[in-house]
Amino acid sequence: MSAPTLAASGESAGQRPGQPRRPRRIRANTSREGFARALRRNLSAHGFLLGALLCFAFFSWYPMVREFVLAFQKTEGGHTTWAGWSNLSYVFHDPAFWQAWRNTLLFTGLALVLGFALPFLVAVTLNEFRHGQGYLRMLVYLPVMLPPVASVLLFKYFYDPGYGLFNRLLGLVGLPEQQWLQSTDTAMVSVVIAATWMNMGGATLIYLAALQGIPGELYEAAELDGAGLLRKIWHVTIPQTRLILSLMLLMQIIATMQVFTEPFLLTGGDGPEGSTTTVVYLIYQYAFNFNNYGSAAALGLVLLVLLAGFSAAYVRLSRGSED
Amino acid sequence: MRSSWFRSARSPRHTAATLVSALALTALAACGTSSSADNDGAGGGSSDPSAPLDPQTKVTLTIDCMPPAAKKAELKEWKADVAAFNKKYPNITIDGKSTPGQCEEPARFTAALKAKSQPDVFYTYFTDLQQVLDNGGAADITAYVTDKTVPALGDIDPNVLGVLKQGGKLYGLPTSNYRMGLLINRKLFTQAGLDPNNPPTTWEGVRSAAKAIAALGYGVAGYGDYSAANTGGWHYTAAMYGLGGDIVSADGTKAAFNTALGKQIVSNLHAMRWDDNSMGKTQLLKWGDLQKQMATDKLGMFLAAPDDITYMVQQLGANYADFGMGPIPGGKATLFGGNDYMIKKGSSPDKIKAAIAWLNFKTLTPGKGQFEYARSKTDGLPVGLPQPAFFTGASKTQDDALKAASATMPVENFKAFMDNPVPGKAEPPKAQEIYKVLDNVMSGVLTSESADADKLLSTAETQVNQVLANG
């Protein structure tokens, strides 16, 4: 087998006069000599690449592989043994498992209702302003700049049933006090409201950028056809932003199914009668409170499999957007 | 991990960071050093484990929980103790390892155990024994701990030593021990017309006192309890022990709290929270929340260990004189816990002997080390709290006398607690998992006026049975 040469690759010898030069690329060489030459020529690039690969390998890929292995292991008496499916069986038989999934899906569902629609509506509204849009963008984005823990604690005070701002406001208009985080009926909704407020600024800006990429002629044509605001949104805005909406929806599903910080800080993780226990909080419990790393890894694996499906869809959509 | 809400740049990073942190622990654990026997004991060693260490033996010990630089007085005392210890054992090098926060953080501790990178003499909680043994982390020191090597051994509470044993073998020596009691705010007791020198000893008494304190108004709660982050279940267990009940059956296979006593606890809490309104409106509290309320005179009573007072004084700016303690309501038994030191498995016999000699000097000799109260008083450290409490007999008498002579707080405030000792009882097996389930009972009754005690207990019973069956 002969080694491919630069001449044969068409980079120089095969090039016709006047034809633009193709940029040099790192080529896959099949022979040791070719590989060594390519390595020498792009030494610094390979150096940078190696550093990144090592970091990923050590801090991301290796722990992932270890987690996978750990999900099928048990440590007892100083000896690590193969546990087969017992960790998964433990997780599936844990009474908290199904409750955690119900809570997580409820959180995801509520997040779609509130957290997905609201930023889009705000972006559409902001897009209509001709003046002062920069200031409004800043105002919408401000909450994102607060440290997440500070935002959550702020809401914890707002929700306090004794002295909280929200109950004071309700009292001012003659409405009864609410239990907010302290009732099984309202705890998860309250968590979602806090999380939406904290996070909607970033999403709004992304939607706004997408909206501003829609050609104005489309709206003008729609107006000429007699379309009102709602019809313009339905027939122009939504079709034109369909791809970004789909991507954001998938990203939100992936992210919200991993929710941890908000319920952990607002309700101590479990909430009243376990109504805000989420899957990731349960993983945290297994690992750091029960010292049961095997079960934590097993539950992580279950979550991983589910999210991998959504991630695959995300990647597919992303490729669609690049094409 | 936080939900993204479309923040594509920020949230996934948080998620990734948390995951990577957790997984990196695993990775570090896997890359950890392997356990190896230290054979630096040189000369003078005896093959008899029960014989004390020859003072001429050369050993280097790494030891957990040396006070950090920020704790100047404690660090000064540590160094002075090392110097005093080295007068008798000039060839033992103490290499103290300090940590900025708690001496044991569960995640770090677990990672160290997995990696077998814990110090030669490592700090654990009483509840850690099973985890340590599962990871092959501690040496069996039964043969090394005798009346000769630890003269006060006979006066250490057998219940406490029992927690550090498994299969008849001893794996640790205690440094501290707490027993739960009823912590009170003496100021509020006085304002409410109650006698702070006689805290209530029954739940009826607690309810009545709580009502009187809450009647002071200004958002003051009479009694407070936890219901989140597993601390609700922990307190439910303490209350259950106080009434003479149990959480799991004697053989550890079944839940044992769905009884008349269990229902009594739930019903009493419901009455205080919803009928009397004496527990405040804010619930889902966890460790640290009640201390803040009490330190700011907004709370009259809660179940606590004596060192909660130190936390309130040192961290929250309260005064020792404002607090007192009584025995746990019911007084049948009380939850105890504490800390101890274990010695790394694989250590050489001389190293084990040296470690025991140090622990005996530093943590188990009345008048020496941690019990040198006159020095603590001079250094501005608190003296007079009713803990550590693991001595009995002559050692206890001697320790109490020394403590009283150098007290920096009114020890009579703890008289009701000290004069009515309640037998200590260890945490149930699979404690944290059970506490998590019992959190739901506590949060249920404290956040819902229509809470059904029978249903809460019955659901929790089913879940705990499942936890115990899971093995």
Coordinates of N, CA, C and O in Angstrom, one line a residue, chain A residues 59 62-63 66-67 70 75-79 90 93-96 107 111 115-116 119 144 146-148 156 160-163 177 179 181-182 192 195-196 198-199 202-203 206-207 248 251-252 255-256 258-262 267-268 270-274 277 280-282 285 288-291 293, chain B residues 1-8 10-12 14-15 19-20 22-28 30-31 106-107 110-111 114 116 128 131 133-136 218-220 227-230 273-274 281-284 286 289 430 432-433 436 439-440 443-444 446-448 456 462-464 466-467 470-471:
Chain A
F59 N -11.3 14.2 33.2 CA -12.4 14.8 34.0 C -13.8 14.4 33.4 O -14.7 14.7 34.1
Y62 N -13.4 9.4 31.6 CA -13.1 8.4 32.5 C -14.1 8.3 33.7 O -14.6 7.2 34.0
P63 N -14.5 9.4 34.3 CA -15.5 9.3 35.3 C -16.8 8.7 34.8 O -17.5 8.0 35.5
R66 N -16.3 5.1 34.6 CA -16.3 4.6 36.0 C -17.7 4.6 36.6 O -18.0 3.6 37.3
E67 N -18.5 5.6 36.3 CA -19.8 5.6 36.8 C -20.6 4.4 36.2 O -21.3 3.8 37.0
L70 N -19.4 1.5 38.1 CA -19.8 1.5 39.5 C -21.3 1.1 39.6 O -21.7 0.6 40.7
T75 N -19.4 -2.5 47.1 CA -18.2 -2.5 48.0 C -18.6 -3.0 49.4 O -19.4 -2.4 50.0
E76 N -18.0 -4.1 49.8 CA -18.3 -4.6 51.1 C -17.0 -5.2 51.7 O -16.3 -5.9 51.0
G77 N -16.8 -4.9 53.0 CA -15.6 -5.4 53.7 C -14.3 -5.1 53.0 O -13.4 -5.9 53.0
G78 N -14.3 -4.0 52.3 CA -13.1 -3.5 51.6 C -12.9 -4.2 50.3 O -11.9 -3.9 49.6
H79 N -13.8 -5.0 49.9 CA -13.7 -5.7 48.6 C -14.8 -5.2 47.6 O -16.0 -5.2 48.0
Y90 N -32.2 -2.3 43.4 CA -32.4 -1.5 44.6 C -33.1 -0.1 44.3 O -34.0 0.3 45.0
H93 N -36.7 -0.5 43.4 CA -37.6 -0.9 44.6 C -37.6 0.2 45.7 O -38.2 0.0 46.7
D94 N -36.8 1.3 45.5 CA -36.8 2.3 46.5 C -38.2 3.1 46.4 O -38.6 3.5 45.3
P95 N -38.9 3.2 47.5 CA -40.2 3.9 47.4 C -40.0 5.4 46.9 O -41.0 5.9 46.4
A96 N -38.9 5.9 47.1 CA -38.7 7.3 46.6 C -38.5 7.4 45.1 O -38.6 8.5 44.6
F107 N -42.3 18.8 37.3 CA -41.5 20.0 37.2 C -41.2 20.3 35.7 O -41.4 21.5 35.3
A111 N -42.6 23.5 33.9 CA -41.5 24.4 33.3 C -41.8 24.7 31.8 O -41.5 25.7 31.3
G115 N -42.0 28.2 31.8 CA -40.6 28.6 31.4 C -40.4 28.6 30.0 O -39.5 29.3 29.5
F116 N -41.2 27.9 29.2 CA -41.0 27.9 27.7 C -41.8 29.0 27.1 O -41.2 29.7 26.2
P119 N -40.7 33.3 28.2 CA -39.7 34.1 27.5 C -40.0 34.4 26.1 O -39.6 35.4 25.6
V144 N -30.6 37.2 35.6 CA -29.6 36.2 35.3 C -28.2 36.5 35.9 O -27.5 35.6 36.2
L146 N -27.7 37.7 38.8 CA -27.6 37.5 40.2 C -27.1 36.0 40.4 O -27.4 35.1 39.7
P147 N -26.2 35.8 41.4 CA -25.8 34.5 41.7 C -27.0 33.6 42.0 O -27.9 34.0 42.7
P148 N -27.1 32.4 41.4 CA -28.2 31.5 41.5 C -28.7 31.3 43.0 O -29.8 31.3 43.3
K156 N -36.9 32.4 48.7 CA -37.3 31.8 49.9 C -37.9 32.8 50.9 O -38.9 32.4 51.6
D160 N -42.0 33.0 52.3 CA -42.2 32.7 53.7 C -43.6 33.0 54.1 O -44.2 34.0 53.9
P161 N -44.3 31.9 54.7 CA -45.7 32.1 55.0 C -45.9 33.1 56.2 O -47.0 33.6 56.3
G162 N -44.9 33.3 56.9 CA -45.1 34.3 58.1 C -44.8 35.7 57.7 O -45.6 36.6 57.9
Y163 N -43.7 35.9 57.1 CA -43.2 37.3 56.8 C -43.0 37.6 55.4 O -42.5 38.7 55.0
E177 N -53.7 34.2 52.8 CA -52.3 33.8 52.8 C -52.2 32.4 52.1 O -53.1 31.6 52.2
Q179 N -49.6 28.9 51.4 CA -48.5 28.2 52.0 C -47.3 28.1 51.1 O -46.2 27.7 51.6
L181 N -44.3 27.2 49.4 CA -43.4 26.1 49.4 C -43.9 25.0 50.5 O -43.3 23.9 50.5
Q182 N -44.8 25.4 51.3 CA -45.1 24.5 52.5 C -46.4 23.7 52.3 O -47.0 23.3 53.3
V192 N -41.1 26.2 40.4 CA -41.1 26.5 39.0 C -41.1 28.0 38.8 O -40.4 28.6 37.9
A195 N -37.7 29.4 39.6 CA -36.8 29.1 38.6 C -37.0 29.8 37.3 O -36.0 30.2 36.6
T196 N -38.2 30.0 36.9 CA -38.5 30.7 35.7 C -38.0 32.2 35.8 O -37.4 32.7 34.8
M198 N -35.7 33.3 37.5 CA -34.2 33.3 37.6 C -33.6 33.1 36.2 O -32.5 33.6 35.9
N199 N -34.3 32.4 35.3 CA -33.6 31.9 34.1 C -34.1 32.5 32.8 O -33.6 32.2 31.8
G202 N -32.0 34.9 29.8 CA -31.1 34.3 28.8 C -31.9 33.8 27.6 O -31.6 34.1 26.4
A203 N -33.0 33.1 27.9 CA -33.8 32.5 26.9 C -34.5 33.7 26.1 O -34.6 33.6 24.8
I206 N -32.1 35.0 23.5 CA -31.9 34.1 22.4 C -33.1 34.2 21.4 O -33.0 34.3 20.2
Y207 N -34.3 34.2 22.0 CA -35.5 34.4 21.1 C -35.5 35.7 20.4 O -35.9 35.8 19.2
M248 N -34.7 24.8 21.6 CA -34.8 25.3 23.0 C -35.7 24.4 23.8 O -35.4 24.2 25.0
M251 N -33.6 21.4 24.7 CA -32.6 21.8 25.7 C -33.3 21.9 27.1 O -32.7 21.6 28.1
Q252 N -34.5 22.5 27.1 CA -35.2 22.7 28.3 C -35.6 21.4 29.0 O -35.4 21.2 30.2
A255 N -32.5 19.9 30.4 CA -32.0 20.6 31.6 C -33.0 20.5 32.8 O -32.5 20.2 33.9
T256 N -34.3 20.6 32.5 CA -35.2 20.5 33.7 C -35.3 19.1 34.3 O -35.6 19.0 35.5
Q258 N -32.9 17.5 35.0 CA -31.7 17.4 35.9 C -31.9 18.5 37.0 O -30.9 18.8 37.7
V259 N -33.0 19.0 37.3 CA -33.2 20.1 38.2 C -32.7 19.6 39.6 O -33.0 18.5 40.0
F260 N -32.0 20.5 40.3 CA -31.5 20.1 41.6 C -31.5 21.4 42.5 O -32.0 21.4 43.6
T261 N -30.8 22.4 42.0 CA -30.5 23.6 42.9 C -31.7 24.2 43.5 O -31.8 24.4 44.8
E262 N -32.7 24.5 42.7 CA -33.9 25.2 43.2 C -34.7 24.4 44.3 O -34.9 25.0 45.4
T267 N -36.6 24.0 49.4 CA -37.4 23.2 50.2 C -36.6 22.1 51.0 O -37.1 21.2 51.5
G268 N -35.3 22.3 50.9 CA -34.4 21.3 51.6 C -34.3 20.0 50.8 O -33.8 19.0 51.3
D270 N -36.6 17.8 49.7 CA -37.7 17.0 49.7 C -39.1 17.7 49.6 O -40.0 17.2 49.0
G271 N -39.1 18.8 50.3 CA -40.4 19.6 50.4 C -41.4 18.8 51.3 O -41.1 17.8 51.8
P272 N -42.6 19.4 51.4 CA -43.6 18.7 52.2 C -44.0 17.4 51.7 O -44.3 17.2 50.5
E273 N -43.8 16.4 52.5 CA -44.1 15.0 52.2 C -43.4 14.5 50.9 O -44.0 13.8 50.1
G274 N -42.2 15.0 50.7 CA -41.4 14.6 49.5 C -42.0 15.1 48.2 O -41.6 14.5 47.2
T277 N -39.0 16.2 45.8 CA -37.8 15.4 45.6 C -37.7 15.1 44.1 O -38.6 14.6 43.5
V280 N -32.4 13.9 40.4 CA -31.0 14.3 40.7 C -30.8 14.4 42.2 O -29.7 14.1 42.7
Y281 N -31.8 15.0 42.9 CA -31.6 15.1 44.4 C -31.6 13.7 45.0 O -30.8 13.5 45.9
L282 N -32.3 12.7 44.4 CA -32.2 11.4 44.9 C -30.8 10.8 44.7 O -30.3 10.1 45.5
Q285 N -28.7 12.2 47.3 CA -29.0 11.5 48.6 C -28.3 10.1 48.6 O -27.6 9.8 49.6
F288 N -24.3 11.0 48.8 CA -23.7 11.7 49.8 C -24.3 11.6 51.2 O -23.8 12.0 52.2
N289 N -25.6 11.1 51.3 CA -26.2 10.9 52.6 C -26.2 9.4 52.9 O -26.2 9.1 54.1
F290 N -26.4 8.6 51.9 CA -26.5 7.1 52.2 C -25.2 6.4 51.9 O -25.1 5.2 52.2
N291 N -24.2 7.1 51.3 CA -22.9 6.5 51.0 C -23.1 5.3 50.1 O -22.4 4.3 50.1
Y293 N -22.9 4.6 46.7 CA -22.4 5.1 45.4 C -22.9 4.2 44.2 O -23.2 4.7 43.1
Chain B
M1 N -27.2 21.0 40.3 CA -27.6 21.2 38.9 C -28.8 22.1 38.9 O -29.7 21.9 39.7
R2 N -28.9 23.0 38.1 CA -30.1 23.8 38.0 C -30.7 23.7 36.6 O -30.1 23.3 35.7
S3 N -31.9 24.0 36.6 CA -32.6 23.9 35.3 C -32.2 25.0 34.4 O -31.8 26.1 34.9
S4 N -32.2 24.8 33.2 CA -31.6 25.7 32.3 C -32.5 26.9 31.9 O -32.1 28.0 31.9
W5 N -33.8 26.6 31.8 CA -34.7 27.7 31.3 C -34.1 28.4 30.1 O -34.1 29.6 30.1
F6 N -33.6 27.6 29.2 CA -33.1 28.2 28.0 C -31.8 28.9 28.1 O -31.3 29.5 27.2
R7 N -31.1 28.9 29.3 CA -29.8 29.6 29.4 C -28.8 28.6 28.9 O -28.2 27.9 29.7
S8 N -28.6 28.6 27.6 CA -27.8 27.6 27.0 C -26.4 27.6 27.5 O -25.7 26.6 27.6
R10 N -25.1 28.9 30.5 CA -24.8 28.8 31.9 C -25.2 27.5 32.6 O -24.4 26.9 33.2
S11 N -26.5 27.1 32.3 CA -27.0 26.0 33.1 C -26.3 24.7 32.8 O -26.0 24.0 33.7
P12 N -26.1 24.3 31.5 CA -25.5 23.1 31.3 C -24.1 23.0 31.9 O -23.6 22.0 32.4
H14 N -23.3 24.4 34.7 CA -23.5 24.1 36.2 C -23.8 22.6 36.3 O -23.3 21.9 37.2
T15 N -24.6 22.1 35.4 CA -25.0 20.7 35.5 C -23.7 19.9 35.3 O -23.4 19.0 36.1
L19 N -21.9 17.4 38.0 CA -21.7 16.0 37.6 C -20.2 15.6 37.7 O -19.8 14.6 38.2
V20 N -19.4 16.5 37.0 CA -18.0 16.2 37.0 C -17.4 16.2 38.4 O -16.6 15.3 38.7
A22 N -19.0 15.3 41.1 CA -19.3 14.0 41.7 C -18.6 12.9 41.1 O -18.0 12.0 41.8
L23 N -18.5 12.9 39.8 CA -17.8 11.8 39.1 C -16.3 11.9 39.4 O -15.6 10.8 39.4
A24 N -15.7 13.1 39.5 CA -14.3 13.2 39.7 C -13.9 12.6 41.0 O -12.9 12.0 41.2
L25 N -14.9 12.6 42.0 CA -14.6 12.0 43.3 C -14.4 10.5 43.1 O -13.5 9.9 43.6
T26 N -15.2 9.9 42.2 CA -15.1 8.5 41.8 C -13.7 8.3 41.2 O -13.0 7.3 41.5
A27 N -13.4 9.2 40.3 CA -12.1 9.1 39.6 C -11.0 9.1 40.5 O -10.0 8.3 40.5
L28 N -11.0 10.1 41.4 CA -9.9 10.3 42.4 C -9.8 9.1 43.3 O -8.8 8.6 43.6
A30 N -10.6 6.1 42.5 CA -10.0 5.0 41.7 C -8.5 5.2 41.6 O -7.8 4.2 41.5
C31 N -8.1 6.4 41.5 CA -6.6 6.7 41.3 C -5.9 6.7 42.6 O -4.7 7.0 42.7
P106 N -18.8 14.4 54.7 CA -19.1 13.1 54.2 C -18.6 12.8 52.8 O -18.0 11.7 52.6
A107 N -18.7 13.7 51.9 CA -18.2 13.4 50.5 C -16.7 13.2 50.5 O -16.2 12.2 49.8
T110 N -15.8 9.9 52.3 CA -16.1 8.7 51.5 C -15.0 8.5 50.4 O -14.6 7.4 50.2
A111 N -14.7 9.6 49.8 CA -13.7 9.6 48.7 C -12.3 9.1 49.3 O -11.7 8.2 48.7
K114 N -12.5 5.4 49.9 CA -12.4 4.6 48.7 C -11.0 4.6 48.2 O -10.5 3.6 47.6
K116 N -8.4 5.0 50.0 CA -7.5 4.5 51.1 C -6.4 5.6 51.4 O -5.3 5.3 51.6
D128 N -20.3 6.1 61.3 CA -19.5 5.7 60.1 C -19.0 4.3 60.1 O -18.4 3.9 59.1
Q131 N -19.6 1.9 57.2 CA -19.0 2.4 56.0 C -17.5 2.1 56.0 O -16.9 1.7 55.0
L133 N -15.8 -0.1 57.7 CA -15.5 -1.5 57.6 C -15.8 -2.0 56.2 O -15.1 -2.9 55.6
D134 N -16.9 -1.5 55.6 CA -17.2 -2.0 54.2 C -16.1 -1.6 53.2 O -15.9 -2.3 52.2
N135 N -15.4 -0.6 53.6 CA -14.2 -0.2 52.7 C -12.9 -0.6 53.2 O -11.8 -0.2 52.8
G136 N -12.9 -1.5 54.2 CA -11.7 -2.1 54.7 C -10.8 -1.0 55.3 O -9.6 -1.0 55.0
Y218 N -45.0 39.0 68.9 CA -43.8 39.4 68.1 C -43.2 38.3 67.4 O -42.0 38.3 67.2
G219 N -44.0 37.3 66.9 CA -43.5 36.3 66.1 C -42.7 35.2 66.9 O -42.0 34.4 66.2
V220 N -42.8 35.2 68.2 CA -42.0 34.2 69.0 C -42.7 32.9 68.9 O -43.9 32.8 69.1
S227 N -37.9 19.5 59.7 CA -38.7 18.6 58.8 C -38.1 18.5 57.5 O -38.8 18.1 56.5
A228 N -36.8 18.8 57.3 CA -36.2 18.7 56.0 C -34.7 18.2 56.1 O -34.2 18.2 57.2
A229 N -34.2 17.8 55.0 CA -32.8 17.4 54.9 C -32.5 16.2 55.9 O -31.4 16.2 56.5
N230 N -33.4 15.3 56.1 CA -33.2 14.2 57.0 C -33.2 14.5 58.4 O -33.2 13.6 59.3
R273 N -48.7 22.8 66.4 CA -48.6 23.6 65.1 C -49.9 24.3 64.7 O -50.0 25.5 64.4
W274 N -51.0 23.5 64.8 CA -52.3 24.0 64.2 C -53.3 24.5 65.2 O -54.0 25.4 65.0
K281 N -45.1 29.8 61.7 CA -45.6 29.4 60.4 C -44.6 28.8 59.5 O -44.9 28.0 58.6
T282 N -43.3 29.2 59.6 CA -42.3 28.7 58.7 C -41.8 27.3 59.1 O -41.4 27.1 60.2
Q283 N -42.0 26.4 58.2 CA -41.6 25.0 58.4 C -40.6 24.6 57.4 O -40.0 25.4 56.7
L284 N -40.4 23.3 57.2 CA -39.4 22.7 56.4 C -38.0 23.2 56.8 O -37.1 23.5 56.0
K286 N -34.3 22.9 58.7 CA -33.2 21.9 58.8 C -32.2 22.4 59.8 O -32.3 23.5 60.3
D289 N -31.4 26.2 61.2 CA -32.5 27.1 61.2 C -33.0 27.4 62.6 O -33.3 28.6 63.0
K430 N -29.3 1.9 58.9 CA -29.7 2.6 57.7 C -30.4 4.0 58.1 O -31.4 4.4 57.6
Q432 N -29.8 7.3 57.8 CA -30.1 8.4 56.9 C -31.3 8.1 56.0 O -32.1 8.9 55.7
E433 N -31.3 6.8 55.5 CA -32.4 6.4 54.6 C -33.8 6.5 55.4 O -34.8 6.9 54.8
K436 N -34.8 10.0 56.0 CA -35.4 10.7 54.8 C -36.9 10.4 54.7 O -37.7 11.2 54.5
D439 N -38.8 12.2 57.4 CA -38.9 13.6 57.1 C -40.3 13.9 56.6 O -40.9 14.9 56.9
N440 N -40.9 13.0 55.8 CA -42.2 13.1 55.2 C -43.3 13.2 56.3 O -44.3 13.9 56.2
S443 N -42.7 16.7 57.9 CA -43.2 17.8 57.0 C -44.7 17.7 56.8 O -45.3 18.7 56.7
G444 N -45.2 16.5 56.7 CA -46.6 16.3 56.5 C -47.4 17.0 57.6 O -48.4 17.8 57.4
L446 N -46.4 19.1 59.9 CA -46.1 20.6 60.2 C -46.6 21.5 59.1 O -46.6 22.7 59.3
T447 N -46.9 21.0 57.9 CA -47.3 21.9 56.8 C -48.7 21.7 56.4 O -49.2 22.4 55.6
S448 N -49.4 20.7 56.9 CA -50.8 20.4 56.5 C -51.7 20.3 57.7 O -51.5 19.4 58.5
L456 N -49.9 9.0 57.4 CA -48.5 9.4 57.3 C -47.6 8.3 57.9 O -46.6 7.9 57.3
T462 N -44.5 1.5 55.5 CA -44.3 0.7 54.3 C -42.9 1.0 53.6 O -42.2 0.1 53.2
Q463 N -42.7 2.3 53.6 CA -41.4 2.7 52.9 C -40.2 2.3 53.7 O -39.2 1.9 53.1
V464 N -40.2 2.4 55.0 CA -39.1 2.0 55.8 C -38.9 0.5 55.7 O -37.7 0.0 55.6
Q466 N -39.5 -1.3 53.2 CA -38.9 -1.5 51.9 C -37.4 -1.1 51.9 O -36.6 -1.9 51.4
V467 N -37.1 0.0 52.6 CA -35.7 0.3 52.8 C -34.9 -0.8 53.5 O -33.8 -1.1 53.1
N470 N -34.5 -3.8 51.3 CA -33.5 -3.6 50.2 C -32.1 -4.0 50.6 O -31.2 -4.2 49.7
G471 N -31.8 -4.1 51.9 CA -30.5 -4.6 52.4 C -29.4 -3.5 52.2 O -29.6 -2.4 51.8

